[in-house]
Amino acid sequence: MVHPVIGTWDVSLKTPIGTLRATYVFHDTGGVPAGTASTAAETVALTAVTCADARVTWRQSVTRPMRLHLDFDVVVEGDTLAGHSRAGRLPRTVVTGTRRPSGQVTRPAR
């Protein structure tokens, strides 16, 4: 099964402190989706990645700009994704992204 999120994504997270940009790389590991998120400051593994049709959820922990545990819930439509992330009791953060064409070099977002 090919998951709709597989590929490299340029993602923006609109937070109360400003827009953060990250590069997400999703891949298939024997039928199970997995991935990483990269910024100029760090690269972290994604956990609990699940795909249910176009809906994709995952978790990740970051240490910059502060230590947070984030839960993501997005919908993939073609080469775009949209949804939200949430860190505990903090307000939801709007998440949007576009898939890079295959073969394009993957570099962390700045």
mmCIF file of N, CA and C in Angstrom:
data_model
loop_
_atom_site.group_PDB
_atom_site.id
_atom_site.type_symbol
_atom_site.label_atom_id
_atom_site.label_comp_id
_atom_site.label_asym_id
_atom_site.label_seq_id
_atom_site.Cartn_x
_atom_site.Cartn_y
_atom_site.Cartn_z
ATOM 1 N N MET A 1 0.840 -1.188 0.000
ATOM 2 C CA MET A 1 0.000 0.000 0.000
ATOM 3 C C MET A 1 0.880 1.245 0.000
ATOM 4 N N VAL A 2 0.601 2.170 -0.887
ATOM 5 C CA VAL A 2 1.339 3.431 -0.929
ATOM 6 C C VAL A 2 0.559 4.457 -0.109
ATOM 7 N N HIS A 3 1.206 4.997 0.885
ATOM 8 C CA HIS A 3 0.567 5.989 1.744
ATOM 9 C C HIS A 3 0.617 7.356 1.064
ATOM 10 N N PRO A 4 -0.438 8.167 1.189
ATOM 11 C CA PRO A 4 -0.492 9.441 0.480
ATOM 12 C C PRO A 4 0.548 10.461 0.939
ATOM 13 N N VAL A 5 1.133 10.259 2.102
ATOM 14 C CA VAL A 5 2.069 11.241 2.649
ATOM 15 C C VAL A 5 3.517 10.961 2.255
ATOM 16 N N ILE A 6 3.802 9.819 1.649
ATOM 17 C CA ILE A 6 5.184 9.463 1.314
ATOM 18 C C ILE A 6 5.802 10.537 0.422
ATOM 19 N N GLY A 7 6.992 11.004 0.807
ATOM 20 C CA GLY A 7 7.699 12.029 0.051
ATOM 21 C C GLY A 7 8.334 13.049 0.973
ATOM 22 N N THR A 8 8.844 14.108 0.371
ATOM 23 C CA THR A 8 9.486 15.201 1.106
ATOM 24 C C THR A 8 8.580 16.416 1.046
ATOM 25 N N TRP A 9 8.354 17.025 2.191
ATOM 26 C CA TRP A 9 7.395 18.118 2.325
ATOM 27 C C TRP A 9 8.050 19.359 2.929
ATOM 28 N N ASP A 10 7.711 20.523 2.387
ATOM 29 C CA ASP A 10 8.065 21.804 2.994
ATOM 30 C C ASP A 10 6.842 22.241 3.789
ATOM 31 N N VAL A 11 6.998 22.329 5.109
ATOM 32 C CA VAL A 11 5.866 22.541 6.002
ATOM 33 C C VAL A 11 6.043 23.837 6.788
ATOM 34 N N SER A 12 4.930 24.561 6.958
ATOM 35 C CA SER A 12 4.895 25.771 7.779
ATOM 36 C C SER A 12 3.965 25.539 8.954
ATOM 37 N N LEU A 13 4.404 25.963 10.128
ATOM 38 C CA LEU A 13 3.594 25.873 11.337
ATOM 39 C C LEU A 13 3.388 27.293 11.845
ATOM 40 N N LYS A 14 2.152 27.763 11.841
ATOM 41 C CA LYS A 14 1.854 29.130 12.257
ATOM 42 C C LYS A 14 1.576 29.144 13.763
ATOM 43 N N THR A 15 2.594 29.519 14.534
ATOM 44 C CA THR A 15 2.510 29.505 15.993
ATOM 45 C C THR A 15 2.289 30.923 16.518
ATOM 46 N N PRO A 16 1.913 31.058 17.789
ATOM 47 C CA PRO A 16 1.767 32.397 18.371
ATOM 48 C C PRO A 16 3.073 33.201 18.365
ATOM 49 N N ILE A 17 4.227 32.520 18.286
ATOM 50 C CA ILE A 17 5.504 33.243 18.285
ATOM 51 C C ILE A 17 6.052 33.456 16.877
ATOM 52 N N GLY A 18 5.275 33.089 15.870
ATOM 53 C CA GLY A 18 5.707 33.266 14.486
ATOM 54 C C GLY A 18 5.618 31.972 13.704
ATOM 55 N N THR A 19 5.895 32.063 12.424
ATOM 56 C CA THR A 19 5.826 30.894 11.553
ATOM 57 C C THR A 19 7.144 30.135 11.591
ATOM 58 N N LEU A 20 7.052 28.846 11.872
ATOM 59 C CA LEU A 20 8.218 27.970 11.864
ATOM 60 C C LEU A 20 8.173 27.134 10.600
ATOM 61 N N ARG A 21 9.322 26.906 9.996
ATOM 62 C CA ARG A 21 9.394 26.102 8.782
ATOM 63 C C ARG A 21 10.223 24.852 9.051
ATOM 64 N N ALA A 22 9.762 23.751 8.481
ATOM 65 C CA ALA A 22 10.454 22.478 8.665
ATOM 66 C C ALA A 22 10.340 21.655 7.393
ATOM 67 N N THR A 23 11.270 20.741 7.237
ATOM 68 C CA THR A 23 11.233 19.784 6.133
ATOM 69 C C THR A 23 10.884 18.425 6.721
ATOM 70 N N TYR A 24 9.821 17.834 6.206
ATOM 71 C CA TYR A 24 9.385 16.509 6.651
ATOM 72 C C TYR A 24 9.668 15.511 5.548
ATOM 73 N N VAL A 25 10.230 14.373 5.920
ATOM 74 C CA VAL A 25 10.478 13.293 4.967
ATOM 75 C C VAL A 25 9.747 12.059 5.486
ATOM 76 N N PHE A 26 8.758 11.608 4.720
ATOM 77 C CA PHE A 26 8.001 10.405 5.062
ATOM 78 C C PHE A 26 8.409 9.297 4.103
ATOM 79 N N HIS A 27 8.599 8.094 4.641
ATOM 80 C CA HIS A 27 8.941 6.946 3.811
ATOM 81 C C HIS A 27 8.200 5.715 4.325
ATOM 82 N N ASP A 28 8.233 4.675 3.538
ATOM 83 C CA ASP A 28 7.558 3.428 3.873
ATOM 84 C C ASP A 28 8.594 2.423 4.356
ATOM 85 N N THR A 29 8.366 1.851 5.522
ATOM 86 C CA THR A 29 9.279 0.835 6.054
ATOM 87 C C THR A 29 8.514 -0.484 6.154
ATOM 88 N N GLY A 30 8.470 -1.200 5.048
ATOM 89 C CA GLY A 30 7.773 -2.477 5.033
ATOM 90 C C GLY A 30 6.281 -2.368 5.250
ATOM 91 N N GLY A 31 5.661 -1.369 4.645
ATOM 92 C CA GLY A 31 4.222 -1.181 4.779
ATOM 93 C C GLY A 31 3.806 -0.276 5.918
ATOM 94 N N VAL A 32 4.779 0.202 6.699
ATOM 95 C CA VAL A 32 4.492 1.083 7.826
ATOM 96 C C VAL A 32 5.106 2.450 7.539
ATOM 97 N N PRO A 33 4.304 3.533 7.602
ATOM 98 C CA PRO A 33 4.877 4.855 7.355
ATOM 99 C C PRO A 33 5.773 5.300 8.512
ATOM 100 N N ALA A 34 6.849 5.998 8.175
ATOM 101 C CA ALA A 34 7.791 6.530 9.160
ATOM 102 C C ALA A 34 8.330 7.838 8.606
ATOM 103 N N GLY A 35 9.092 8.579 9.433
ATOM 104 C CA GLY A 35 9.651 9.811 8.904
ATOM 105 C C GLY A 35 10.466 10.601 9.897
ATOM 106 N N THR A 36 10.941 11.756 9.400
ATOM 107 C CA THR A 36 11.718 12.693 10.202
ATOM 108 C C THR A 36 11.249 14.111 9.914
ATOM 109 N N ALA A 37 11.522 14.998 10.857
ATOM 110 C CA ALA A 37 11.271 16.427 10.694
ATOM 111 C C ALA A 37 12.588 17.143 10.939
ATOM 112 N N SER A 38 12.942 18.074 10.036
ATOM 113 C CA SER A 38 14.216 18.789 10.159
ATOM 114 C C SER A 38 14.005 20.289 10.094
ATOM 115 N N THR A 39 14.719 20.988 10.966
ATOM 116 C CA THR A 39 14.847 22.440 10.897
ATOM 117 C C THR A 39 16.341 22.729 10.870
ATOM 118 N N ALA A 40 16.698 24.000 10.826
ATOM 119 C CA ALA A 40 18.115 24.351 10.874
ATOM 120 C C ALA A 40 18.721 23.939 12.217
ATOM 121 N N ALA A 41 17.882 23.829 13.265
ATOM 122 C CA ALA A 41 18.373 23.538 14.608
ATOM 123 C C ALA A 41 18.486 22.055 14.927
ATOM 124 N N GLU A 42 17.607 21.213 14.360
ATOM 125 C CA GLU A 42 17.620 19.800 14.733
ATOM 126 C C GLU A 42 16.817 18.954 13.753
ATOM 127 N N THR A 43 17.070 17.646 13.806
ATOM 128 C CA THR A 43 16.285 16.655 13.074
ATOM 129 C C THR A 43 15.768 15.658 14.093
ATOM 130 N N VAL A 44 14.451 15.391 14.047
ATOM 131 C CA VAL A 44 13.845 14.465 15.006
ATOM 132 C C VAL A 44 13.047 13.402 14.265
ATOM 133 N N ALA A 45 12.962 12.237 14.878
ATOM 134 C CA ALA A 45 12.166 11.142 14.318
ATOM 135 C C ALA A 45 10.695 11.356 14.649
ATOM 136 N N LEU A 46 9.834 10.942 13.731
ATOM 137 C CA LEU A 46 8.398 10.964 13.964
ATOM 138 C C LEU A 46 8.003 9.616 14.551
ATOM 139 N N THR A 47 7.037 9.617 15.461
ATOM 140 C CA THR A 47 6.559 8.376 16.056
ATOM 141 C C THR A 47 5.059 8.251 15.827
ATOM 142 N N ALA A 48 4.562 7.043 15.958
ATOM 143 C CA ALA A 48 3.127 6.758 15.851
ATOM 144 C C ALA A 48 2.517 7.330 14.572
ATOM 145 N N VAL A 49 3.229 7.199 13.461
ATOM 146 C CA VAL A 49 2.714 7.697 12.175
ATOM 147 C C VAL A 49 1.620 6.745 11.703
ATOM 148 N N THR A 50 0.430 7.292 11.468
ATOM 149 C CA THR A 50 -0.671 6.480 10.956
ATOM 150 C C THR A 50 -1.323 7.184 9.776
ATOM 151 N N CYS A 51 -1.746 6.394 8.811
ATOM 152 C CA CYS A 51 -2.453 6.903 7.636
ATOM 153 C C CYS A 51 -3.793 6.192 7.552
ATOM 154 N N ALA A 52 -4.869 6.964 7.510
ATOM 155 C CA ALA A 52 -6.214 6.430 7.311
ATOM 156 C C ALA A 52 -6.797 7.187 6.127
ATOM 157 N N ASP A 53 -6.687 6.581 4.950
ATOM 158 C CA ASP A 53 -7.039 7.259 3.698
ATOM 159 C C ASP A 53 -6.178 8.509 3.586
ATOM 160 N N ALA A 54 -6.784 9.695 3.486
ATOM 161 C CA ALA A 54 -6.014 10.926 3.316
ATOM 162 C C ALA A 54 -5.579 11.540 4.645
ATOM 163 N N ARG A 55 -6.109 11.049 5.756
ATOM 164 C CA ARG A 55 -5.776 11.603 7.072
ATOM 165 C C ARG A 55 -4.499 10.956 7.595
ATOM 166 N N VAL A 56 -3.577 11.802 8.071
ATOM 167 C CA VAL A 56 -2.298 11.332 8.597
ATOM 168 C C VAL A 56 -2.093 11.953 9.978
ATOM 169 N N THR A 57 -1.704 11.133 10.937
ATOM 170 C CA THR A 57 -1.390 11.628 12.276
ATOM 171 C C THR A 57 -0.006 11.132 12.674
ATOM 172 N N TRP A 58 0.652 11.898 13.523
ATOM 173 C CA TRP A 58 1.948 11.473 14.063
ATOM 174 C C TRP A 58 2.276 12.287 15.294
ATOM 175 N N ARG A 59 3.336 11.856 15.981
ATOM 176 C CA ARG A 59 3.851 12.559 17.157
ATOM 177 C C ARG A 59 5.326 12.841 16.938
ATOM 178 N N GLN A 60 5.774 13.906 17.580
ATOM 179 C CA GLN A 60 7.203 14.202 17.572
ATOM 180 C C GLN A 60 7.540 15.026 18.796
ATOM 181 N N SER A 61 8.787 14.910 19.229
ATOM 182 C CA SER A 61 9.295 15.706 20.345
ATOM 183 C C SER A 61 10.400 16.593 19.814
ATOM 184 N N VAL A 62 10.380 17.861 20.230
ATOM 185 C CA VAL A 62 11.403 18.815 19.809
ATOM 186 C C VAL A 62 12.046 19.429 21.046
ATOM 187 N N THR A 63 13.249 19.959 20.860
ATOM 188 C CA THR A 63 13.931 20.647 21.959
ATOM 189 C C THR A 63 14.156 22.119 21.657
ATOM 190 N N ARG A 64 13.921 22.519 20.403
ATOM 191 C CA ARG A 64 14.106 23.913 20.009
ATOM 192 C C ARG A 64 12.907 24.396 19.221
ATOM 193 N N PRO A 65 12.368 25.558 19.443
ATOM 194 C CA PRO A 65 12.898 26.595 20.330
ATOM 195 C C PRO A 65 12.707 26.285 21.812
ATOM 196 N N MET A 66 11.852 25.304 22.138
ATOM 197 C CA MET A 66 11.697 24.857 23.523
ATOM 198 C C MET A 66 11.319 23.380 23.491
ATOM 199 N N ARG A 67 11.435 22.720 24.623
ATOM 200 C CA ARG A 67 11.111 21.293 24.693
ATOM 201 C C ARG A 67 9.590 21.127 24.660
ATOM 202 N N LEU A 68 9.100 20.434 23.617
ATOM 203 C CA LEU A 68 7.667 20.196 23.453
ATOM 204 C C LEU A 68 7.427 18.805 22.888
ATOM 205 N N HIS A 69 6.281 18.243 23.224
ATOM 206 C CA HIS A 69 5.801 16.999 22.626
ATOM 207 C C HIS A 69 4.581 17.383 21.795
ATOM 208 N N LEU A 70 4.642 17.154 20.495
ATOM 209 C CA LEU A 70 3.616 17.618 19.564
ATOM 210 C C LEU A 70 2.830 16.457 18.976
ATOM 211 N N ASP A 71 1.527 16.666 18.809
ATOM 212 C CA ASP A 71 0.651 15.731 18.111
ATOM 213 C C ASP A 71 0.149 16.419 16.851
ATOM 214 N N PHE A 72 0.286 15.751 15.703
ATOM 215 C CA PHE A 72 -0.121 16.313 14.414
ATOM 216 C C PHE A 72 -1.317 15.554 13.858
ATOM 217 N N ASP A 73 -2.189 16.285 13.150
ATOM 218 C CA ASP A 73 -3.351 15.700 12.479
ATOM 219 C C ASP A 73 -3.559 16.502 11.199
ATOM 220 N N VAL A 74 -3.264 15.890 10.053
ATOM 221 C CA VAL A 74 -3.362 16.596 8.773
ATOM 222 C C VAL A 74 -4.112 15.741 7.754
ATOM 223 N N VAL A 75 -4.570 16.409 6.700
ATOM 224 C CA VAL A 75 -5.196 15.734 5.566
ATOM 225 C C VAL A 75 -4.361 16.039 4.333
ATOM 226 N N VAL A 76 -4.024 14.997 3.585
ATOM 227 C CA VAL A 76 -3.236 15.132 2.362
ATOM 228 C C VAL A 76 -4.184 15.133 1.168
ATOM 229 N N GLU A 77 -4.045 16.159 0.321
ATOM 230 C CA GLU A 77 -4.797 16.232 -0.931
ATOM 231 C C GLU A 77 -3.796 16.482 -2.045
ATOM 232 N N GLY A 78 -3.463 15.437 -2.787
ATOM 233 C CA GLY A 78 -2.469 15.571 -3.850
ATOM 234 C C GLY A 78 -1.119 15.926 -3.274
ATOM 235 N N ASP A 79 -0.603 17.097 -3.675
ATOM 236 C CA ASP A 79 0.711 17.542 -3.204
ATOM 237 C C ASP A 79 0.623 18.629 -2.145
ATOM 238 N N THR A 80 -0.510 18.711 -1.446
ATOM 239 C CA THR A 80 -0.646 19.656 -0.338
ATOM 240 C C THR A 80 -1.144 18.916 0.897
ATOM 241 N N LEU A 81 -0.808 19.461 2.045
ATOM 242 C CA LEU A 81 -1.362 18.948 3.293
ATOM 243 C C LEU A 81 -1.787 20.128 4.146
ATOM 244 N N ALA A 82 -2.781 19.907 4.983
ATOM 245 C CA ALA A 82 -3.283 20.959 5.863
ATOM 246 C C ALA A 82 -3.885 20.309 7.097
ATOM 247 N N GLY A 83 -3.720 20.977 8.221
ATOM 248 C CA GLY A 83 -4.276 20.470 9.463
ATOM 249 C C GLY A 83 -3.756 21.268 10.633
ATOM 250 N N HIS A 84 -3.457 20.568 11.729
ATOM 251 C CA HIS A 84 -2.987 21.263 12.922
ATOM 252 C C HIS A 84 -2.043 20.378 13.732
ATOM 253 N N SER A 85 -1.344 21.044 14.627
ATOM 254 C CA SER A 85 -0.556 20.339 15.636
ATOM 255 C C SER A 85 -0.945 20.922 16.983
ATOM 256 N N ARG A 86 -0.637 20.162 18.014
ATOM 257 C CA ARG A 86 -0.977 20.625 19.352
ATOM 258 C C ARG A 86 0.074 20.122 20.327
ATOM 259 N N ALA A 87 0.437 20.985 21.259
ATOM 260 C CA ALA A 87 1.382 20.632 22.318
ATOM 261 C C ALA A 87 0.661 20.774 23.653
ATOM 262 N N GLY A 88 0.176 19.662 24.178
ATOM 263 C CA GLY A 88 -0.508 19.694 25.473
ATOM 264 C C GLY A 88 -1.689 20.634 25.479
ATOM 265 N N ARG A 89 -1.684 21.559 26.433
ATOM 266 C CA ARG A 89 -2.799 22.501 26.590
ATOM 267 C C ARG A 89 -2.641 23.776 25.777
ATOM 268 N N LEU A 90 -1.544 23.885 25.062
ATOM 269 C CA LEU A 90 -1.336 25.073 24.232
ATOM 270 C C LEU A 90 -2.348 25.088 23.093
ATOM 271 N N PRO A 91 -2.623 26.280 22.528
ATOM 272 C CA PRO A 91 -3.568 26.352 21.404
ATOM 273 C C PRO A 91 -3.063 25.563 20.199
ATOM 274 N N ARG A 92 -4.001 25.163 19.354
ATOM 275 C CA ARG A 92 -3.639 24.473 18.113
ATOM 276 C C ARG A 92 -2.791 25.374 17.233
ATOM 277 N N THR A 93 -1.894 24.758 16.500
ATOM 278 C CA THR A 93 -1.056 25.455 15.530
ATOM 279 C C THR A 93 -1.488 25.010 14.140
ATOM 280 N N VAL A 94 -1.720 25.969 13.242
ATOM 281 C CA VAL A 94 -2.098 25.648 11.868
ATOM 282 C C VAL A 94 -0.878 25.109 11.133
ATOM 283 N N VAL A 95 -1.060 23.986 10.440
ATOM 284 C CA VAL A 95 0.013 23.323 9.699
ATOM 285 C C VAL A 95 -0.381 23.244 8.231
ATOM 286 N N THR A 96 0.504 23.709 7.342
ATOM 287 C CA THR A 96 0.289 23.575 5.899
ATOM 288 C C THR A 96 1.597 23.121 5.266
ATOM 289 N N GLY A 97 1.489 22.457 4.125
ATOM 290 C CA GLY A 97 2.707 22.010 3.466
ATOM 291 C C GLY A 97 2.491 21.657 2.015
ATOM 292 N N THR A 98 3.609 21.639 1.281
ATOM 293 C CA THR A 98 3.595 21.217 -0.122
ATOM 294 C C THR A 98 4.681 20.170 -0.316
ATOM 295 N N ARG A 99 4.342 19.180 -1.139
ATOM 296 C CA ARG A 99 5.286 18.104 -1.426
ATOM 297 C C ARG A 99 6.283 18.577 -2.472
ATOM 298 N N ARG A 100 7.560 18.258 -2.252
ATOM 299 C CA ARG A 100 8.592 18.565 -3.243
ATOM 300 C C ARG A 100 8.509 17.551 -4.383
ATOM 301 N N PRO A 101 8.865 17.978 -5.592
ATOM 302 C CA PRO A 101 8.933 17.007 -6.693
ATOM 303 C C PRO A 101 9.955 15.928 -6.357
ATOM 304 N N SER A 102 9.688 14.693 -6.749
ATOM 305 C CA SER A 102 10.633 13.612 -6.463
ATOM 306 C C SER A 102 11.959 13.906 -7.147
ATOM 307 N N GLY A 103 13.038 13.548 -6.478
ATOM 308 C CA GLY A 103 14.368 13.794 -7.014
ATOM 309 C C GLY A 103 14.977 15.107 -6.558
ATOM 310 N N GLN A 104 14.182 15.990 -5.931
ATOM 311 C CA GLN A 104 14.722 17.258 -5.450
ATOM 312 C C GLN A 104 15.521 17.003 -4.175
ATOM 313 N N VAL A 105 16.651 17.669 -4.029
ATOM 314 C CA VAL A 105 17.536 17.484 -2.881
ATOM 315 C C VAL A 105 16.814 17.891 -1.602
ATOM 316 N N THR A 106 16.978 17.078 -0.560
ATOM 317 C CA THR A 106 16.352 17.347 0.728
ATOM 318 C C THR A 106 17.318 18.121 1.607
ATOM 319 N N ARG A 107 16.909 19.313 2.009
ATOM 320 C CA ARG A 107 17.693 20.128 2.938
ATOM 321 C C ARG A 107 16.769 20.616 4.035
ATOM 322 N N PRO A 108 17.270 20.740 5.262
ATOM 323 C CA PRO A 108 16.435 21.259 6.339
ATOM 324 C C PRO A 108 15.933 22.660 6.017
ATOM 325 N N ALA A 109 14.705 22.940 6.437
ATOM 326 C CA ALA A 109 14.129 24.271 6.242
ATOM 327 C C ALA A 109 14.832 25.268 7.144
ATOM 328 N N ARG A 110 14.798 26.514 6.754
ATOM 329 C CA ARG A 110 15.392 27.579 7.582
ATOM 330 C C ARG A 110 14.331 28.556 7.984
#
